[in-house]
């Protein structure tokens, strides 16, 4: 805690003082254009990896960057999404997964969690679509390869879940809103961007894929 209190003092005396105008403007209201949905993992800092300032990203975090489908839960996710799109007029939603995600590791060994962490177990049920997709379509994969597939497929499935929100569906239809699937690689700082039109990225992992697929993965430099 001491590190934090020293940090607060440092923030107030240096950063705040040299950015007074920005904070004065922010006190008038917020106008973020991006809803950034990511994992609680402490190794991700959305503002750091996108080099954005306070007020630019509306951030929603939870275990595994999961979006429960519309009305599937009374949790805060739906409220945050509704507020972002309806009240703030967000133009883009990014679901950003990350390498070495503990939530995705847990999802691949769900049975072990039921007793140890019942609340995490319950929460990961909202990623059941990811778990089943992996189980049925990635049979030959294991270890890190399987985990990476889970991380990538999961962000795409969360985009599908976002589309179950009527307001999102409507705004995408009228071209007022765009969805993006990202995966941040902690060890290299890379961000991989996945095509959202297709939800089968197995061919990217399988060496003997018989059908050709357009390259869906691009890297932000
Ligand atoms: Zn994570």
GROMACS .gro file of C-alpha atoms and ligand atoms in nm:
model
  222
    1UNK     CA    1   0.000   0.000   0.000
    2UNK     CA    2   0.288   0.236   0.070
    3UNK     CA    3   0.389   0.223  -0.294
    4UNK     CA    4   0.037   0.334  -0.384
    5UNK     CA    5   0.017   0.625  -0.142
    6UNK     CA    6   0.352   0.746  -0.268
    7UNK     CA    7   0.219   0.705  -0.620
    8UNK     CA    8  -0.087   0.917  -0.541
    9UNK     CA    9   0.136   1.190  -0.407
   10UNK     CA   10   0.354   1.170  -0.716
   11UNK     CA   11   0.045   1.186  -0.942
   12UNK     CA   12  -0.094   1.491  -0.766
   13UNK     CA   13   0.229   1.686  -0.755
   14UNK     CA   14   0.362   1.606  -1.102
   15UNK     CA   15   0.118   1.455  -1.357
   16UNK     CA   16  -0.194   1.638  -1.240
   17UNK     CA   17  -0.021   1.970  -1.220
   18UNK     CA   18   0.113   1.943  -1.573
   19UNK     CA   19  -0.226   1.829  -1.712
   20UNK     CA   20  -0.456   2.066  -1.525
   21UNK     CA   21  -0.638   2.180  -1.837
   22UNK     CA   22  -0.724   1.824  -1.939
   23UNK     CA   23  -0.864   1.740  -1.597
   24UNK     CA   24  -1.061   2.064  -1.592
   25UNK     CA   25  -1.218   1.965  -1.926
   26UNK     CA   26  -1.287   1.612  -1.803
   27UNK     CA   27  -1.474   1.754  -1.505
   28UNK     CA   28  -1.729   1.899  -1.751
   29UNK     CA   29  -1.823   1.552  -1.875
   30UNK     CA   30  -1.700   1.247  -2.063
   31UNK     CA   31  -1.715   1.179  -2.436
   32UNK     CA   32  -1.537   0.850  -2.493
   33UNK     CA   33  -1.581   0.696  -2.838
   34UNK     CA   34  -1.461   0.345  -2.751
   35UNK     CA   35  -1.602   0.081  -2.518
   36UNK     CA   36  -1.303  -0.135  -2.425
   37UNK     CA   37  -1.394  -0.473  -2.277
   38UNK     CA   38  -1.107  -0.670  -2.129
   39UNK     CA   39  -1.004  -0.911  -1.856
   40UNK     CA   40  -0.938  -0.817  -1.491
   41UNK     CA   41  -0.584  -0.949  -1.530
   42UNK     CA   42  -0.341  -0.703  -1.369
   43UNK     CA   43  -0.099  -0.728  -1.660
   44UNK     CA   44  -0.333  -0.544  -1.896
   45UNK     CA   45  -0.350  -0.166  -1.891
   46UNK     CA   46  -0.592  -0.052  -2.166
   47UNK     CA   47  -0.472   0.309  -2.158
   48UNK     CA   48  -0.108   0.204  -2.167
   49UNK     CA   49  -0.135  -0.040  -2.459
   50UNK     CA   50  -0.344   0.203  -2.667
   51UNK     CA   51  -0.159   0.514  -2.545
   52UNK     CA   52  -0.486   0.687  -2.462
   53UNK     CA   53  -0.566   0.950  -2.203
   54UNK     CA   54  -0.830   0.959  -1.929
   55UNK     CA   55  -1.170   1.016  -2.088
   56UNK     CA   56  -1.094   0.835  -2.413
   57UNK     CA   57  -1.185   0.477  -2.323
   58UNK     CA   58  -1.499   0.358  -2.145
   59UNK     CA   59  -1.362   0.043  -1.985
   60UNK     CA   60  -1.545  -0.267  -1.870
   61UNK     CA   61  -1.344  -0.544  -1.709
   62UNK     CA   62  -1.432  -0.886  -1.579
   63UNK     CA   63  -1.286  -1.234  -1.551
   64UNK     CA   64  -1.220  -1.355  -1.906
   65UNK     CA   65  -1.356  -1.046  -2.090
   66UNK     CA   66  -1.693  -1.213  -2.113
   67UNK     CA   67  -2.015  -1.051  -2.235
   68UNK     CA   68  -2.318  -1.238  -2.101
   69UNK     CA   69  -2.589  -1.251  -2.370
   70UNK     CA   70  -2.870  -0.996  -2.343
   71UNK     CA   71  -3.068  -1.042  -2.021
   72UNK     CA   72  -2.878  -1.360  -1.929
   73UNK     CA   73  -2.780  -1.198  -1.600
   74UNK     CA   74  -2.864  -0.894  -1.393
   75UNK     CA   75  -2.495  -0.819  -1.348
   76UNK     CA   76  -2.331  -0.489  -1.429
   77UNK     CA   77  -2.214  -0.588  -1.776
   78UNK     CA   78  -2.548  -0.527  -1.946
   79UNK     CA   79  -2.587  -0.192  -1.770
   80UNK     CA   80  -2.237  -0.080  -1.870
   81UNK     CA   81  -2.296  -0.181  -2.232
   82UNK     CA   82  -2.635  -0.013  -2.245
   83UNK     CA   83  -2.500   0.307  -2.092
   84UNK     CA   84  -2.199   0.312  -2.324
   85UNK     CA   85  -2.403   0.268  -2.640
   86UNK     CA   86  -2.719   0.455  -2.550
   87UNK     CA   87  -2.605   0.741  -2.327
   88UNK     CA   88  -2.247   0.795  -2.442
   89UNK     CA   89  -2.298   0.715  -2.810
   90UNK     CA   90  -1.998   0.483  -2.830
   91UNK     CA   91  -1.891   0.423  -3.191
   92UNK     CA   92  -1.666   0.119  -3.148
   93UNK     CA   93  -1.658  -0.173  -2.907
   94UNK     CA   94  -1.333  -0.365  -2.864
   95UNK     CA   95  -1.329  -0.701  -2.686
   96UNK     CA   96  -0.965  -0.755  -2.593
   97UNK     CA   97  -0.847  -1.094  -2.471
   98UNK     CA   98  -0.487  -1.162  -2.375
   99UNK     CA   99  -0.221  -1.431  -2.376
  100UNK     CA  100  -0.186  -1.654  -2.067
  101UNK     CA  101  -0.543  -1.577  -1.958
  102UNK     CA  102  -0.617  -1.757  -1.629
  103UNK     CA  103  -0.989  -1.745  -1.697
  104UNK     CA  104  -0.946  -1.932  -2.024
  105UNK     CA  105  -0.718  -2.184  -1.852
  106UNK     CA  106  -0.997  -2.234  -1.599
  107UNK     CA  107  -1.252  -2.274  -1.874
  108UNK     CA  108  -1.051  -2.560  -2.022
  109UNK     CA  109  -1.052  -2.738  -1.684
  110UNK     CA  110  -1.390  -2.629  -1.562
  111UNK     CA  111  -1.458  -2.933  -1.342
  112UNK     CA  112  -1.169  -2.847  -1.109
  113UNK     CA  113  -1.317  -2.505  -1.038
  114UNK     CA  114  -1.660  -2.613  -0.915
  115UNK     CA  115  -1.542  -2.671  -0.557
  116UNK     CA  116  -1.239  -2.444  -0.537
  117UNK     CA  117  -1.392  -2.126  -0.679
  118UNK     CA  118  -1.767  -2.167  -0.711
  119UNK     CA  119  -1.825  -1.804  -0.810
  120UNK     CA  120  -1.567  -1.817  -1.089
  121UNK     CA  121  -1.718  -2.149  -1.196
  122UNK     CA  122  -2.064  -1.991  -1.216
  123UNK     CA  123  -1.932  -1.688  -1.406
  124UNK     CA  124  -1.750  -1.900  -1.664
  125UNK     CA  125  -2.081  -2.058  -1.757
  126UNK     CA  126  -2.134  -1.745  -1.965
  127UNK     CA  127  -1.840  -1.865  -2.174
  128UNK     CA  128  -2.001  -2.202  -2.232
  129UNK     CA  129  -2.013  -2.128  -2.605
  130UNK     CA  130  -1.634  -2.097  -2.609
  131UNK     CA  131  -1.586  -2.416  -2.407
  132UNK     CA  132  -1.810  -2.624  -2.630
  133UNK     CA  133  -1.665  -2.483  -2.950
  134UNK     CA  134  -1.318  -2.581  -2.832
  135UNK     CA  135  -1.430  -2.922  -2.714
  136UNK     CA  136  -1.595  -3.011  -3.044
  137UNK     CA  137  -1.361  -2.843  -3.292
  138UNK     CA  138  -1.012  -2.852  -3.144
  139UNK     CA  139  -0.981  -3.218  -3.051
  140UNK     CA  140  -0.621  -3.257  -3.166
  141UNK     CA  141  -0.499  -2.951  -2.980
  142UNK     CA  142  -0.357  -2.931  -2.631
  143UNK     CA  143  -0.147  -2.720  -2.396
  144UNK     CA  144  -0.056  -2.370  -2.504
  145UNK     CA  145  -0.193  -2.426  -2.853
  146UNK     CA  146  -0.537  -2.507  -2.712
  147UNK     CA  147  -0.522  -2.216  -2.467
  148UNK     CA  148  -0.438  -1.971  -2.744
  149UNK     CA  149  -0.727  -2.103  -2.951
  150UNK     CA  150  -0.957  -2.058  -2.651
  151UNK     CA  151  -0.840  -1.698  -2.605
  152UNK     CA  152  -0.894  -1.616  -2.974
  153UNK     CA  153  -1.227  -1.795  -3.018
  154UNK     CA  154  -1.353  -1.643  -2.693
  155UNK     CA  155  -1.317  -1.285  -2.811
  156UNK     CA  156  -1.507  -1.368  -3.129
  157UNK     CA  157  -1.787  -1.537  -2.936
  158UNK     CA  158  -1.819  -1.231  -2.713
  159UNK     CA  159  -1.883  -1.024  -3.025
  160UNK     CA  160  -2.171  -1.260  -3.104
  161UNK     CA  161  -2.301  -1.208  -2.753
  162UNK     CA  162  -2.280  -0.832  -2.800
  163UNK     CA  163  -2.504  -0.865  -3.106
  164UNK     CA  164  -2.779  -1.017  -2.888
  165UNK     CA  165  -2.831  -0.667  -2.738
  166UNK     CA  166  -3.109  -0.506  -2.943
  167UNK     CA  167  -2.950  -0.160  -2.926
  168UNK     CA  168  -2.619  -0.296  -3.054
  169UNK     CA  169  -2.782  -0.495  -3.331
  170UNK     CA  170  -2.974  -0.189  -3.440
  171UNK     CA  171  -2.672   0.044  -3.437
  172UNK     CA  172  -2.456  -0.203  -3.630
  173UNK     CA  173  -2.736  -0.233  -3.886
  174UNK     CA  174  -2.741   0.142  -3.938
  175UNK     CA  175  -2.363   0.168  -3.952
  176UNK     CA  176  -2.331   0.365  -3.630
  177UNK     CA  177  -2.137   0.103  -3.438
  178UNK     CA  178  -1.847  -0.132  -3.511
  179UNK     CA  179  -1.725  -0.435  -3.317
  180UNK     CA  180  -1.361  -0.542  -3.292
  181UNK     CA  181  -1.189  -0.857  -3.163
  182UNK     CA  182  -0.838  -0.809  -3.025
  183UNK     CA  183  -0.589  -1.029  -2.845
  184UNK     CA  184  -0.300  -0.867  -2.661
  185UNK     CA  185   0.018  -1.068  -2.632
  186UNK     CA  186   0.180  -0.976  -2.302
  187UNK     CA  187   0.529  -1.099  -2.382
  188UNK     CA  188   0.569  -0.908  -2.710
  189UNK     CA  189   0.329  -0.615  -2.676
  190UNK     CA  190   0.162  -0.720  -3.003
  191UNK     CA  191  -0.210  -0.685  -3.059
  192UNK     CA  192  -0.374  -0.930  -3.297
  193UNK     CA  193  -0.694  -0.821  -3.463
  194UNK     CA  194  -0.940  -1.087  -3.576
  195UNK     CA  195  -1.192  -1.070  -3.854
  196UNK     CA  196  -1.539  -1.058  -3.709
  197UNK     CA  197  -1.725  -1.197  -4.007
  198UNK     CA  198  -1.618  -1.551  -3.942
  199UNK     CA  199  -1.611  -1.740  -3.618
  200UNK     CA  200  -1.410  -2.042  -3.723
  201UNK     CA  201  -1.044  -1.966  -3.681
  202UNK     CA  202  -0.953  -2.331  -3.640
  203UNK     CA  203  -0.786  -2.334  -3.980
  204UNK     CA  204  -0.534  -2.089  -3.842
  205UNK     CA  205  -0.432  -2.357  -3.597
  206UNK     CA  206  -0.480  -2.680  -3.791
  207UNK     CA  207  -0.199  -2.770  -4.030
  208UNK     CA  208  -0.413  -2.998  -4.241
  209UNK     CA  209  -0.706  -2.765  -4.290
  210UNK     CA  210  -0.860  -2.868  -4.620
  211UNK     CA  211  -1.034  -2.548  -4.696
  212UNK     CA  212  -0.874  -2.217  -4.758
  213UNK     CA  213  -0.976  -1.924  -4.548
  214UNK     CA  214  -0.894  -1.567  -4.590
  215UNK     CA  215  -0.627  -1.442  -4.357
  216UNK     CA  216  -0.825  -1.313  -4.065
  217UNK     CA  217  -0.549  -1.223  -3.833
  218UNK     CA  218  -0.363  -0.898  -3.865
  219UNK     CA  219  -0.126  -0.734  -3.627
  220UNK     CA  220  -0.139  -0.376  -3.514
  221UNK     CA  221   0.203  -0.217  -3.541
  222LIG    ZN1  222  -0.753  -1.304  -1.840
   0.00000   0.00000   0.00000
